PDB file of C-alpha atoms and ligand atoms in Angstrom:
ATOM      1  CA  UNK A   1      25.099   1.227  -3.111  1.00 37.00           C
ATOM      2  CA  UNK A   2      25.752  -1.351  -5.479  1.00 40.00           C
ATOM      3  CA  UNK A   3      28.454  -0.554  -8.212  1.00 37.00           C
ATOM      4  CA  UNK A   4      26.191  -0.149 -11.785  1.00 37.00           C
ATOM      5  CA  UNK A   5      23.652   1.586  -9.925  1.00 41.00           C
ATOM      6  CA  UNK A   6      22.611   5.257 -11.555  1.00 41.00           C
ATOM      7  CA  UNK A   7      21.258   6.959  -8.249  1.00 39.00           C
ATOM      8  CA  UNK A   8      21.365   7.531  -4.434  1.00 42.00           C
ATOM      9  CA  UNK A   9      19.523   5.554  -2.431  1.00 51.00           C
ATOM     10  CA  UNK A  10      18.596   7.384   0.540  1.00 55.00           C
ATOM     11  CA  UNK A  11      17.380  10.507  -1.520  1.00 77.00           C
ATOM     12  CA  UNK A  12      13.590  10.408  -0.866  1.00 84.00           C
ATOM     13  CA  UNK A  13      12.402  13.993  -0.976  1.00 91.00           C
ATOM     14  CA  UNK A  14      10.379  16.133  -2.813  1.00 92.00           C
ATOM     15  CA  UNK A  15      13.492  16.829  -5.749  1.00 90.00           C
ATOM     16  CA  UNK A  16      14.310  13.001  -5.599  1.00 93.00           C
ATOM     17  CA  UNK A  17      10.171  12.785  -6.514  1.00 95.00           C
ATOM     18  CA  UNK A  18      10.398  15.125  -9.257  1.00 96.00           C
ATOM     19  CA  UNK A  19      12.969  13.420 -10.675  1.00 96.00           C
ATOM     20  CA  UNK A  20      11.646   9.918 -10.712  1.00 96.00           C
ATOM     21  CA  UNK A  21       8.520  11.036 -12.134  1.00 97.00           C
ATOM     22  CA  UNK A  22      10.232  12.975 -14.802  1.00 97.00           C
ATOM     23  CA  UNK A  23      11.894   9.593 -15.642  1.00 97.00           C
ATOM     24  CA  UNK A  24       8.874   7.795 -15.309  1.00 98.00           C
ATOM     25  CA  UNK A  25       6.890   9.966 -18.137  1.00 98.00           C
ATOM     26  CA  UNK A  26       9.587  10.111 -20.142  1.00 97.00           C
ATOM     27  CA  UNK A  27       9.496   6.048 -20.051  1.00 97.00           C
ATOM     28  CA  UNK A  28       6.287   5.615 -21.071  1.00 97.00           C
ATOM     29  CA  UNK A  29       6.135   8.193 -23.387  1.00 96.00           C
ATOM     30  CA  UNK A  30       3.670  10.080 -26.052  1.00 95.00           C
ATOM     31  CA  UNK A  31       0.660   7.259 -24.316  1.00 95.00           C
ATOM     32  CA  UNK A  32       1.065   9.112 -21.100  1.00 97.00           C
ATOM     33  CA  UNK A  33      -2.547  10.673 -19.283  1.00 97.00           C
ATOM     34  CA  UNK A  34      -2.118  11.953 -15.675  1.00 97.00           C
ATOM     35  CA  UNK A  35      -2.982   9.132 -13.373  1.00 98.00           C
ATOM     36  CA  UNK A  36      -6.087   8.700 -11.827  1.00 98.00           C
ATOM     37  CA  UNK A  37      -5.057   6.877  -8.514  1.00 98.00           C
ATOM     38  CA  UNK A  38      -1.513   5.958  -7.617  1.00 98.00           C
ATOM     39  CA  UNK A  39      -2.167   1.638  -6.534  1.00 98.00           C
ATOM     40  CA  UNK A  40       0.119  -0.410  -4.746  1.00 97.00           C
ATOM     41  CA  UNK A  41      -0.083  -4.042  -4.499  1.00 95.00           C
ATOM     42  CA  UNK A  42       0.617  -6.203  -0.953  1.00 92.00           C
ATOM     43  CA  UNK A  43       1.985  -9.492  -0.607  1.00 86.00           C
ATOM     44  CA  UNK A  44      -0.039 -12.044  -2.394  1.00 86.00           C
ATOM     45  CA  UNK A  45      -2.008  -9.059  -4.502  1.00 89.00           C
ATOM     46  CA  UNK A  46       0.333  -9.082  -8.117  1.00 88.00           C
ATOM     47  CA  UNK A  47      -2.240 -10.366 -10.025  1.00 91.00           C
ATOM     48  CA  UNK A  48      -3.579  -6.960 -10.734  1.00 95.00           C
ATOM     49  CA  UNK A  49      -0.844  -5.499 -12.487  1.00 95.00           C
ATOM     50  CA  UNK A  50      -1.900  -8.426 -15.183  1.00 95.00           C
ATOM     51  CA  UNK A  51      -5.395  -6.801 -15.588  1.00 95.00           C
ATOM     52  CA  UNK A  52      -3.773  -3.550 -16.828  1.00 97.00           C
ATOM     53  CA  UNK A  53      -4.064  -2.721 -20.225  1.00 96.00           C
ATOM     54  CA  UNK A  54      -1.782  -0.945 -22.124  1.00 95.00           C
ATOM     55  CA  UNK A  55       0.933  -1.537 -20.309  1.00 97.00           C
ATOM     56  CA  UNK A  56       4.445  -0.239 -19.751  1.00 97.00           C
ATOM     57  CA  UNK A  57       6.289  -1.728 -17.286  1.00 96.00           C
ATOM     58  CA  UNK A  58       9.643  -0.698 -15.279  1.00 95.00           C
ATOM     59  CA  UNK A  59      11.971  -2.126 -12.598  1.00 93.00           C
ATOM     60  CA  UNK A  60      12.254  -0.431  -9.480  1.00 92.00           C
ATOM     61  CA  UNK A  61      16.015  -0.881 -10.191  1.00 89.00           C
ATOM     62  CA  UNK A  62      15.416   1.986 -13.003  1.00 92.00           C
ATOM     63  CA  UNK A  63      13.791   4.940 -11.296  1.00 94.00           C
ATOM     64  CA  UNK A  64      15.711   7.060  -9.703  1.00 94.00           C
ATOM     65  CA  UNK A  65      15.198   6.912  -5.753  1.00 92.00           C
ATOM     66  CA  UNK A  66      14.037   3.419  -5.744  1.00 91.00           C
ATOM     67  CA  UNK A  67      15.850   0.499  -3.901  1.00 83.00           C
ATOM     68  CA  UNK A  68      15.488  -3.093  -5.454  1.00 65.00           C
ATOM     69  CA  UNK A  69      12.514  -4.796  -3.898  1.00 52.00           C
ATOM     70  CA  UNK A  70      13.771  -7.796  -2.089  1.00 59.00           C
ATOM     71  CA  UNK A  71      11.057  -9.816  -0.498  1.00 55.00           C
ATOM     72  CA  UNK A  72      10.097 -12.766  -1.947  1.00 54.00           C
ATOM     73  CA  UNK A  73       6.313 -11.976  -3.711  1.00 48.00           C
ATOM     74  CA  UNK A  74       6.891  -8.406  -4.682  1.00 52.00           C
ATOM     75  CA  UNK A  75       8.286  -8.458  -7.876  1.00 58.00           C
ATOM     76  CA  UNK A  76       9.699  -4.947  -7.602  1.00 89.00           C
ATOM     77  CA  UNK A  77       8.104  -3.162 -11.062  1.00 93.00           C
ATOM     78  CA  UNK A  78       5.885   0.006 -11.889  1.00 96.00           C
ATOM     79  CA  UNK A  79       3.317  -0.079 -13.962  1.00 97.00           C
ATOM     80  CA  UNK A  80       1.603   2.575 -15.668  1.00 98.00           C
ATOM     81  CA  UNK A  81      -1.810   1.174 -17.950  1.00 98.00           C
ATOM     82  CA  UNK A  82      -5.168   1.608 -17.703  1.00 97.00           C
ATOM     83  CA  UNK A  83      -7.901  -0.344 -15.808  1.00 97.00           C
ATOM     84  CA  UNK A  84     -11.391   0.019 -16.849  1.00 96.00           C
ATOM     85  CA  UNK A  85      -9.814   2.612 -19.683  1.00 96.00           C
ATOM     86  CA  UNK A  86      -8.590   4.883 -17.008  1.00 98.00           C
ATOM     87  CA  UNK A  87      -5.013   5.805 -16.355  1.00 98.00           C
ATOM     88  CA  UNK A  88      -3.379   4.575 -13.291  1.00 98.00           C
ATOM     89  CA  UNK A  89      -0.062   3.969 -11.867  1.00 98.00           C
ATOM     90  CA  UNK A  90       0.651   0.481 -10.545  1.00 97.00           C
ATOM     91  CA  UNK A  91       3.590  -0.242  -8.310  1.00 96.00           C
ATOM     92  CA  UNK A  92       3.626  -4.314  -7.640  1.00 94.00           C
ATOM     93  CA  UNK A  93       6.049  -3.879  -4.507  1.00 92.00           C
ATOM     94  CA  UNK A  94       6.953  -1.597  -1.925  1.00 92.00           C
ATOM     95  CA  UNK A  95       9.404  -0.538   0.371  1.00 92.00           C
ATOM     96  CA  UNK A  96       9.080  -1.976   3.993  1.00 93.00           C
ATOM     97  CA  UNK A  97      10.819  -0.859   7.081  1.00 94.00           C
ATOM     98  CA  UNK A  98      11.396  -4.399   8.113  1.00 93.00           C
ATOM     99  CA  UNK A  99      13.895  -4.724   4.902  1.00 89.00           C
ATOM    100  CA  UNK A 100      15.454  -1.391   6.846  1.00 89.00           C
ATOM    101  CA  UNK A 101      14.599   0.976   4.613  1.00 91.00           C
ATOM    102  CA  UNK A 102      13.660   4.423   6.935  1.00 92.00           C
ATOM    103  CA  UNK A 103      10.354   5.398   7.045  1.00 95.00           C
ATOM    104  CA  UNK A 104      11.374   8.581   4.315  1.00 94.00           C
ATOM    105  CA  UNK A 105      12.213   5.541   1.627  1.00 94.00           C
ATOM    106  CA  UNK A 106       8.730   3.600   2.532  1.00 95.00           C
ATOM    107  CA  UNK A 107       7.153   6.514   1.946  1.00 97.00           C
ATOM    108  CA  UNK A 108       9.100   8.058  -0.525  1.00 96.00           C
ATOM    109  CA  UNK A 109       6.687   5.859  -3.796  1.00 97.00           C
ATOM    110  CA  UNK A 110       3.962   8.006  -2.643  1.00 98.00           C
ATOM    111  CA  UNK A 111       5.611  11.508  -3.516  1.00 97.00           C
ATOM    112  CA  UNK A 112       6.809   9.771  -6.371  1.00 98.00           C
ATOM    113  CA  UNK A 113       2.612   8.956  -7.513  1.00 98.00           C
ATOM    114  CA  UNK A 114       1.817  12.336  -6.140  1.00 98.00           C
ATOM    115  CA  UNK A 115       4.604  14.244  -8.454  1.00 97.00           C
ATOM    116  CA  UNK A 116       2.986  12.247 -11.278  1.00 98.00           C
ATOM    117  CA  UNK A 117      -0.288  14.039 -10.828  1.00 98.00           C
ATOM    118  CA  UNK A 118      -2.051  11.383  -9.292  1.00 98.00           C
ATOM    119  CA  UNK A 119      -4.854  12.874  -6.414  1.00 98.00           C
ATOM    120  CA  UNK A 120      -5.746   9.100  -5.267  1.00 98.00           C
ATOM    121  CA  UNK A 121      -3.256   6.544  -2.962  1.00 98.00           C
ATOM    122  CA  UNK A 122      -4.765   3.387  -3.066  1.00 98.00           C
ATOM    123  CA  UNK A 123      -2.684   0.925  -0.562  1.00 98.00           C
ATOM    124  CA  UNK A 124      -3.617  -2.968  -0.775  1.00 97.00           C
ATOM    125  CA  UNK A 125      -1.429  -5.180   1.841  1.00 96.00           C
ATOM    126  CA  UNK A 126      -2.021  -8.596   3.521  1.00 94.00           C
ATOM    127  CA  UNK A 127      -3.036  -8.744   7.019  1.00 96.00           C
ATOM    128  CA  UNK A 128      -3.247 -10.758   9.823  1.00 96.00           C
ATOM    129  CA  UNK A 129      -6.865 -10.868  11.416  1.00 97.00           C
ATOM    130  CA  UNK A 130      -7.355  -9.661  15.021  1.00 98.00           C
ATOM    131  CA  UNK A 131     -10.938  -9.430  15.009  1.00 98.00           C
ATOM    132  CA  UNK A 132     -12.140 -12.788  15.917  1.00 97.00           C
ATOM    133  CA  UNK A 133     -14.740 -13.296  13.649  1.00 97.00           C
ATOM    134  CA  UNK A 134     -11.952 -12.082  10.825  1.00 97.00           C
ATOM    135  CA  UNK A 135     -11.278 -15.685   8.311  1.00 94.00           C
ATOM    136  CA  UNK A 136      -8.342 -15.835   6.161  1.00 93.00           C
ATOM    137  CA  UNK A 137     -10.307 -14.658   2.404  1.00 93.00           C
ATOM    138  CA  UNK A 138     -11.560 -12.065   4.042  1.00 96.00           C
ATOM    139  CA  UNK A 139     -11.379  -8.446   2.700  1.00 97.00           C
ATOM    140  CA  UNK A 140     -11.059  -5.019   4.953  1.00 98.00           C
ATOM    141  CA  UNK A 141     -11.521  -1.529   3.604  1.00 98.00           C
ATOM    142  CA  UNK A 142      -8.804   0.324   5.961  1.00 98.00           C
ATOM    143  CA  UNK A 143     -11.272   2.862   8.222  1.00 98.00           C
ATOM    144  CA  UNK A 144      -8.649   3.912  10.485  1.00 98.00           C
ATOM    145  CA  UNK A 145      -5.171   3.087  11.326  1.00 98.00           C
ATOM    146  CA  UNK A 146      -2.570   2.785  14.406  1.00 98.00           C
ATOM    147  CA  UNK A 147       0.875   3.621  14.195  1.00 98.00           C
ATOM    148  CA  UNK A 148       2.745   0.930  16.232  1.00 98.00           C
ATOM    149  CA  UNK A 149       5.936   1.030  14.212  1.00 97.00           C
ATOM    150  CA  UNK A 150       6.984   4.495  16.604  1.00 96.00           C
ATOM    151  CA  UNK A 151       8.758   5.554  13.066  1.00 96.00           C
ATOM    152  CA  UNK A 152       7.263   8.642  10.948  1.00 96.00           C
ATOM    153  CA  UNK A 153       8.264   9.718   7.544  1.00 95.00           C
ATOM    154  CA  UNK A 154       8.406  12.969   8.002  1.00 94.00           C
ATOM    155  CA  UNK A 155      10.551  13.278  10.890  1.00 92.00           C
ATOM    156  CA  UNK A 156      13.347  15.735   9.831  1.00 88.00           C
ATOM    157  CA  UNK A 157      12.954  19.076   7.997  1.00 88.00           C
ATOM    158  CA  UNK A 158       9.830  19.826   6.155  1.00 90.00           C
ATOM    159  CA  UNK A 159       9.901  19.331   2.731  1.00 89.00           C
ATOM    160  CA  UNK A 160       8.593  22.221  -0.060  1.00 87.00           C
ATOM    161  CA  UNK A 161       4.481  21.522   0.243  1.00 87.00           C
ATOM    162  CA  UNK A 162       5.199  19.636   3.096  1.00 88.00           C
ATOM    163  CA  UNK A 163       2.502  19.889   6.215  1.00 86.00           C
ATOM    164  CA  UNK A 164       4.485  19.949   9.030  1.00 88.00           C
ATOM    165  CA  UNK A 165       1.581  19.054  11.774  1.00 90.00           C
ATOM    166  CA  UNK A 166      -0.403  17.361   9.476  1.00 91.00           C
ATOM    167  CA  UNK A 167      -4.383  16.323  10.495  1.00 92.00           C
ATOM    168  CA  UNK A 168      -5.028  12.720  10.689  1.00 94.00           C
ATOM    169  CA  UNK A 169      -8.402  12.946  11.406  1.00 95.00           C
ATOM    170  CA  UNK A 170      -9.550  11.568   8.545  1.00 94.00           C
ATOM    171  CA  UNK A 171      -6.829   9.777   6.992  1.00 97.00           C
ATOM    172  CA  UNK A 172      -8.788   7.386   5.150  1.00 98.00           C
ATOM    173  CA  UNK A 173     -10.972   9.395   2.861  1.00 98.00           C
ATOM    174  CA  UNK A 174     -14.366   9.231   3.303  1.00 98.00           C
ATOM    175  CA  UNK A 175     -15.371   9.627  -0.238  1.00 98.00           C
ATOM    176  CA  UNK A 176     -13.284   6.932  -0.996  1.00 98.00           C
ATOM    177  CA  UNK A 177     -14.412   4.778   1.396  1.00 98.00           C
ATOM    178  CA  UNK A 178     -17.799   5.208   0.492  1.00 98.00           C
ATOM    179  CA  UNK A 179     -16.986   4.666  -3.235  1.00 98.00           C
ATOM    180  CA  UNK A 180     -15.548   1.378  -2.189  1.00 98.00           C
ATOM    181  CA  UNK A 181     -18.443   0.114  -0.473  1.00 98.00           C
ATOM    182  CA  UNK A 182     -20.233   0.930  -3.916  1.00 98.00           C
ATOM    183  CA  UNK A 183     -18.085  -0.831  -5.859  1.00 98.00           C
ATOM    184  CA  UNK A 184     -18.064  -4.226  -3.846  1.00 98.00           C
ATOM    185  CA  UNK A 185     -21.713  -4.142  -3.499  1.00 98.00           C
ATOM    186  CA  UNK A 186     -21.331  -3.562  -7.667  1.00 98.00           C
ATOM    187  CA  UNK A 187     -19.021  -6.619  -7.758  1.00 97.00           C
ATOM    188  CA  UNK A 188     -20.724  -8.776  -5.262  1.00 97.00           C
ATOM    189  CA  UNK A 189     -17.626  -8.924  -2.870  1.00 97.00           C
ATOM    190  CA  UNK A 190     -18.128  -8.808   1.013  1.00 97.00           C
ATOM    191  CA  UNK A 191     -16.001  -5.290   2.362  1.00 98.00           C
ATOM    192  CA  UNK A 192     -15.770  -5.130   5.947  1.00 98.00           C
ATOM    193  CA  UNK A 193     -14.319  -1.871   7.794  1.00 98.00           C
ATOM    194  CA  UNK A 194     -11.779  -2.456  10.375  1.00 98.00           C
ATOM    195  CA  UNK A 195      -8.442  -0.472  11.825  1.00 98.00           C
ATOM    196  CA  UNK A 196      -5.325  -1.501  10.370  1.00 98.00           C
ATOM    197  CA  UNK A 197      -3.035  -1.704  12.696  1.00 98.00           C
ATOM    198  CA  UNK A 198       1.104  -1.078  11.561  1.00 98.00           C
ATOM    199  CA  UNK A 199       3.537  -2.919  13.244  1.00 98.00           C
ATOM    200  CA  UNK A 200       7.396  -2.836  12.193  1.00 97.00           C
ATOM    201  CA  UNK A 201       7.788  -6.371  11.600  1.00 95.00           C
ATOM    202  CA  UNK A 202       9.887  -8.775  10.659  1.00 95.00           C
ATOM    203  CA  UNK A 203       8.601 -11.361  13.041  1.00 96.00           C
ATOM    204  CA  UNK A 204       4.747 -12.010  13.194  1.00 96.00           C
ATOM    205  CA  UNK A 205       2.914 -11.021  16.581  1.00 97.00           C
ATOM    206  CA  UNK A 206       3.541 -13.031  20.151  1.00 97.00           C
ATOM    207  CA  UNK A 207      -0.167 -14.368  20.819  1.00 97.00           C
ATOM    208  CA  UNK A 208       0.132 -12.016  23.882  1.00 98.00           C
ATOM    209  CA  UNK A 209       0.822  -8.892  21.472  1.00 98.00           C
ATOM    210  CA  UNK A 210      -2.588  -9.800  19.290  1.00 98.00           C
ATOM    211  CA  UNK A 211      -4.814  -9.970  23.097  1.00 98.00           C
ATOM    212  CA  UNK A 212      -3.037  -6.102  23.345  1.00 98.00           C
ATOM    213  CA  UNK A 213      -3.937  -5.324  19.949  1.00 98.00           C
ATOM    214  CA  UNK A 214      -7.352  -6.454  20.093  1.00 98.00           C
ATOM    215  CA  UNK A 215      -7.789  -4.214  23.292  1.00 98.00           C
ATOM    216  CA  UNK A 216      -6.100  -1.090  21.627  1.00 98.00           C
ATOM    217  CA  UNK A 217      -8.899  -1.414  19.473  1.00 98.00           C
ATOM    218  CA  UNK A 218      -6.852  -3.086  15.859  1.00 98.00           C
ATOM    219  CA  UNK A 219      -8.982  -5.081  13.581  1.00 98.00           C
ATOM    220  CA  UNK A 220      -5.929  -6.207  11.440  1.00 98.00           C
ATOM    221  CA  UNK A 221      -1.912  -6.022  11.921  1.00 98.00           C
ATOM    222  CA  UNK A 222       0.263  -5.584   9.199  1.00 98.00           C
ATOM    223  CA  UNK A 223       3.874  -4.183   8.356  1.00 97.00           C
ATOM    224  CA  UNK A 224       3.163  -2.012   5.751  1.00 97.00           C
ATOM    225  CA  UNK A 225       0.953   0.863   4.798  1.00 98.00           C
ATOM    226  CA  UNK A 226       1.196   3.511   7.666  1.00 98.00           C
ATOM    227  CA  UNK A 227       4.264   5.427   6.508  1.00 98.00           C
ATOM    228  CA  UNK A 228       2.678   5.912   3.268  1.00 98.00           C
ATOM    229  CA  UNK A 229      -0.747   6.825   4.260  1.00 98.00           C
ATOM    230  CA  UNK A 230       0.792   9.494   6.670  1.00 97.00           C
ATOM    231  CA  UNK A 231       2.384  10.875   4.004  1.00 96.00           C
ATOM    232  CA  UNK A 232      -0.072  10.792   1.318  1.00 96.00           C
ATOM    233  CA  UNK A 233      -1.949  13.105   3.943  1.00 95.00           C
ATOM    234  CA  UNK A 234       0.928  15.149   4.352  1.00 94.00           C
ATOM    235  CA  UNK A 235       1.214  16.281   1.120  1.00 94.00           C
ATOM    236  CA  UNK A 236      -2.554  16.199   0.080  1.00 94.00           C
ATOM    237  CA  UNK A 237      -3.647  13.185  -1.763  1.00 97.00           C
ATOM    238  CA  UNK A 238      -6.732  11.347  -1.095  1.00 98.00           C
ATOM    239  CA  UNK A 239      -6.205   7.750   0.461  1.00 98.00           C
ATOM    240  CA  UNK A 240      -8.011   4.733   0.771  1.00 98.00           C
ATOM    241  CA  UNK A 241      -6.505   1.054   1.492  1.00 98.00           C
ATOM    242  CA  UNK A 242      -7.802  -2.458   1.429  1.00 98.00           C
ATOM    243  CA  UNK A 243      -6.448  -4.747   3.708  1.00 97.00           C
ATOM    244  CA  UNK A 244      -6.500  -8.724   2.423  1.00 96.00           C
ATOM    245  CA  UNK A 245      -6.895 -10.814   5.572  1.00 95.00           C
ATOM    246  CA  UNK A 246      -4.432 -13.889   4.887  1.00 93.00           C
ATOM    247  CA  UNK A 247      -4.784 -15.520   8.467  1.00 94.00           C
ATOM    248  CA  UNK A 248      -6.013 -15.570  11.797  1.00 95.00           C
ATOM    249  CA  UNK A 249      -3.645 -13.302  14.126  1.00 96.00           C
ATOM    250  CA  UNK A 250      -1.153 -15.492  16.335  1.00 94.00           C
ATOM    251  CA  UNK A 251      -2.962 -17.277  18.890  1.00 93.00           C
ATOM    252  CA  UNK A 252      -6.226 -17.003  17.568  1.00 94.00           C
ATOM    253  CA  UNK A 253      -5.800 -20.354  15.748  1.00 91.00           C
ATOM    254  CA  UNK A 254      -3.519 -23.251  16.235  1.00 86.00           C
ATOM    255  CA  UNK A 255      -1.867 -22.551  12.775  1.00 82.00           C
ATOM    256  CA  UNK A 256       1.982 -21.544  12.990  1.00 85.00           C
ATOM    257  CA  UNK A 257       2.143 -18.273  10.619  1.00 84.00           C
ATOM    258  CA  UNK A 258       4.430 -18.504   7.356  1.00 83.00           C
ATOM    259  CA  UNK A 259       5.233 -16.076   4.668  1.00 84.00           C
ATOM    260  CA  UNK A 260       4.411 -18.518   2.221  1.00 83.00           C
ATOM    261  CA  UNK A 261       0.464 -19.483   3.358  1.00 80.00           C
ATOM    262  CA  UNK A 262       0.203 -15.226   3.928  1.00 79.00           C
ATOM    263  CA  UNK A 263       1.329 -15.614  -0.153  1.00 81.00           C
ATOM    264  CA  UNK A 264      -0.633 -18.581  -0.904  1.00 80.00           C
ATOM    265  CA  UNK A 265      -3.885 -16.865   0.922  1.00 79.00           C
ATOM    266  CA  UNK A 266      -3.388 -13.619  -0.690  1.00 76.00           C
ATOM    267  CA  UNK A 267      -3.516 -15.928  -4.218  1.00 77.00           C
ATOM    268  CA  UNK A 268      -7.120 -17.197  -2.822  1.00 80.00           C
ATOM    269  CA  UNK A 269      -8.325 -13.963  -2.989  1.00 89.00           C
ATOM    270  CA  UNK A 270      -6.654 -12.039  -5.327  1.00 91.00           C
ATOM    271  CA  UNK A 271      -9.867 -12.655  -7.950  1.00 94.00           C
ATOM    272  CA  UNK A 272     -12.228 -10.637  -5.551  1.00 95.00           C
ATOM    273  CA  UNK A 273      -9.587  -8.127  -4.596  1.00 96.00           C
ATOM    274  CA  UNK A 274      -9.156  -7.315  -9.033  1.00 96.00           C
ATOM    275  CA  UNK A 275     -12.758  -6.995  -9.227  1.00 97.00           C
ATOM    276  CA  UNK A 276     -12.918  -4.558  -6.554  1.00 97.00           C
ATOM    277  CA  UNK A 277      -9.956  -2.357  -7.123  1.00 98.00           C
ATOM    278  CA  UNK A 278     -10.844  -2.418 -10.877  1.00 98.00           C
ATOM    279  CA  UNK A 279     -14.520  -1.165 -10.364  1.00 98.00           C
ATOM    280  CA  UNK A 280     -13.414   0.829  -7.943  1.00 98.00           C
ATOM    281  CA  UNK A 281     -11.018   3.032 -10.788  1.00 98.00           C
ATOM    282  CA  UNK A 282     -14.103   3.083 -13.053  1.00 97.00           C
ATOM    283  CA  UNK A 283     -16.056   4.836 -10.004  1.00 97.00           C
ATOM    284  CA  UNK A 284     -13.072   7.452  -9.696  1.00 95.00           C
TER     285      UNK A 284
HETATM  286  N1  HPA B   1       0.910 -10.141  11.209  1.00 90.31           N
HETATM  287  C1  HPA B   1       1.586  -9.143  10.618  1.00 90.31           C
HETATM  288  N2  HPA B   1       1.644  -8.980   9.304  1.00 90.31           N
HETATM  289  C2  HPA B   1       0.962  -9.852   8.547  1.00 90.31           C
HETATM  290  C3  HPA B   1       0.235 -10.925   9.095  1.00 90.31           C
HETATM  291  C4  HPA B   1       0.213 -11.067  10.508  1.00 90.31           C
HETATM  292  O1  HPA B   1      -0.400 -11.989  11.081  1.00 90.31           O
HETATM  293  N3  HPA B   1      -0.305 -11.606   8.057  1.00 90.31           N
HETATM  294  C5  HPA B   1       0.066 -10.971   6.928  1.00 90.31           C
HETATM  295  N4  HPA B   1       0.840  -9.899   7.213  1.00 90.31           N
END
């Protein structure tokens, strides 16, 4: 820990929550309405926290629990506003494992939404396409996942409310699901289903891996997403995720894969993925 810093890093449980929601309320003051959904935003996807109205921002560096952001395109800040006049909490940045934070910290943001009253997770990230017929532009609504990255956030003692065998039939709410297929045929923007596939990261995929993800059955890869949705399940909150295809899986073009085109194609489509996440809330 830093010298100047005010809290722990490392304390990521249901306390830790409570307090960095308690600071979170208090920051934004007499304006605040329990959130509808809880929204964070992947690589590339920023732009929505400038559609929010009302505002009131804050560094991760200020609530309690929360590591500094460090990867180049996640600015690190909550948000709490409104989008289509309902209340949400925005977080533009999250914690990955490949930074070597432990799966508790990745997933800590969503006890953190959760103690702030918010019954939705909504998870946005930027994927790499293993279906073939995937393009870069493309936009996935998260059906099912796989859990490649062999970490779990809720190894250890079970927290307070805490499932300890928690059912993943279902992670990705139906509902949900269904109320995101309304509001891109509302908005006009293709939605494909697909299975997100989680992979620790930092390096992309060996051509080899994608052939073996394709067979396991993945749709999309990612590093993000999976220690969050396993919790959000684990402590009852409804989830639903949108993966933004930013290129072709290794091997499956002749393109070399760089953080900066998985920015610059997450830019390309960040118009659609507003319009969708924002007619989505009104739906809630
Ligand atoms: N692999 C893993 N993560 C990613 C990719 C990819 O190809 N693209 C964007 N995030």
């Amino acid at each position: 820990m830093s010298a100047g810093t005010h809290h722990t890093i490392g304390q990521t449980g249901v306390p830790a929550a409570a307090t960095a929601a308690a600071y979170i309320r208090q920051t934004v003051g007499a304006v605040w309405r329990d959130p509808v959904a809880g929204i964070v935003l992947g690589s590339g996807l920023g732009g929505l926290a400038d559609r929010l109205e009302n505002t009131v921002r804050m560094p991760f560096s200020r609530v309690p629990g929360f590591p500094t952001a460090t990867v180049a395109g996640h600015a690190g800040q909550l948000l709490y506003g409104t989008l289509a006049g309902r209340p949400v909490v925005m977080l533009a940045g999250r914690f990955h494992m490949y930074e070597g934070h432990e799966a508790p910290l990745a997933a800590f943001p969503v006890r953190v939404l959760h103690a702030l009253g918010a019954p939705v997770y909504v998870a946005s990230n930027a994927a790499g396409g293993v279906r073939r017929t995937f393009v870069p532009g493309d936009l996935m609504l998260v059906a099912d996942h796989i859990n490649l990255m062999f970490r779990n956030p809720l190894i250890g003692p079970t927290e307070s409310g805490d499932e300890r065998f928690p059912d993943m039939s279902d992670p990705y709410d139906a509902a949900l699901r269904a109320l995101m297929h309304d509001a891109a045929a509302a908005v006009n923007v293709p939605l494909q289903d697909g299975v997100y596939c989680g992979l620790l990261g930092p390096t992309y995929e060996t051509p080899a891996e994608v052939r073996m993800l394709e067979r396991l059955g993945a749709d999309a890869v990612g590093m993000s997403t999976v220690p969050e949705v396993i919790m959000a399940r684990a402590i009852g909150m409804r989830a639903v995720a949108v993966s933004c295809i930013t290129n072709k899986a290794a091997g499956l073009s002749h393109e070399k894969l760089n953080h900066q085109e998985v920015m610059d194609a997450g830019k390309a489509v960040a118009g659609r993925f507003e319009s969708l996440v924002i007619e989505f809330v009104r739906r809630l």
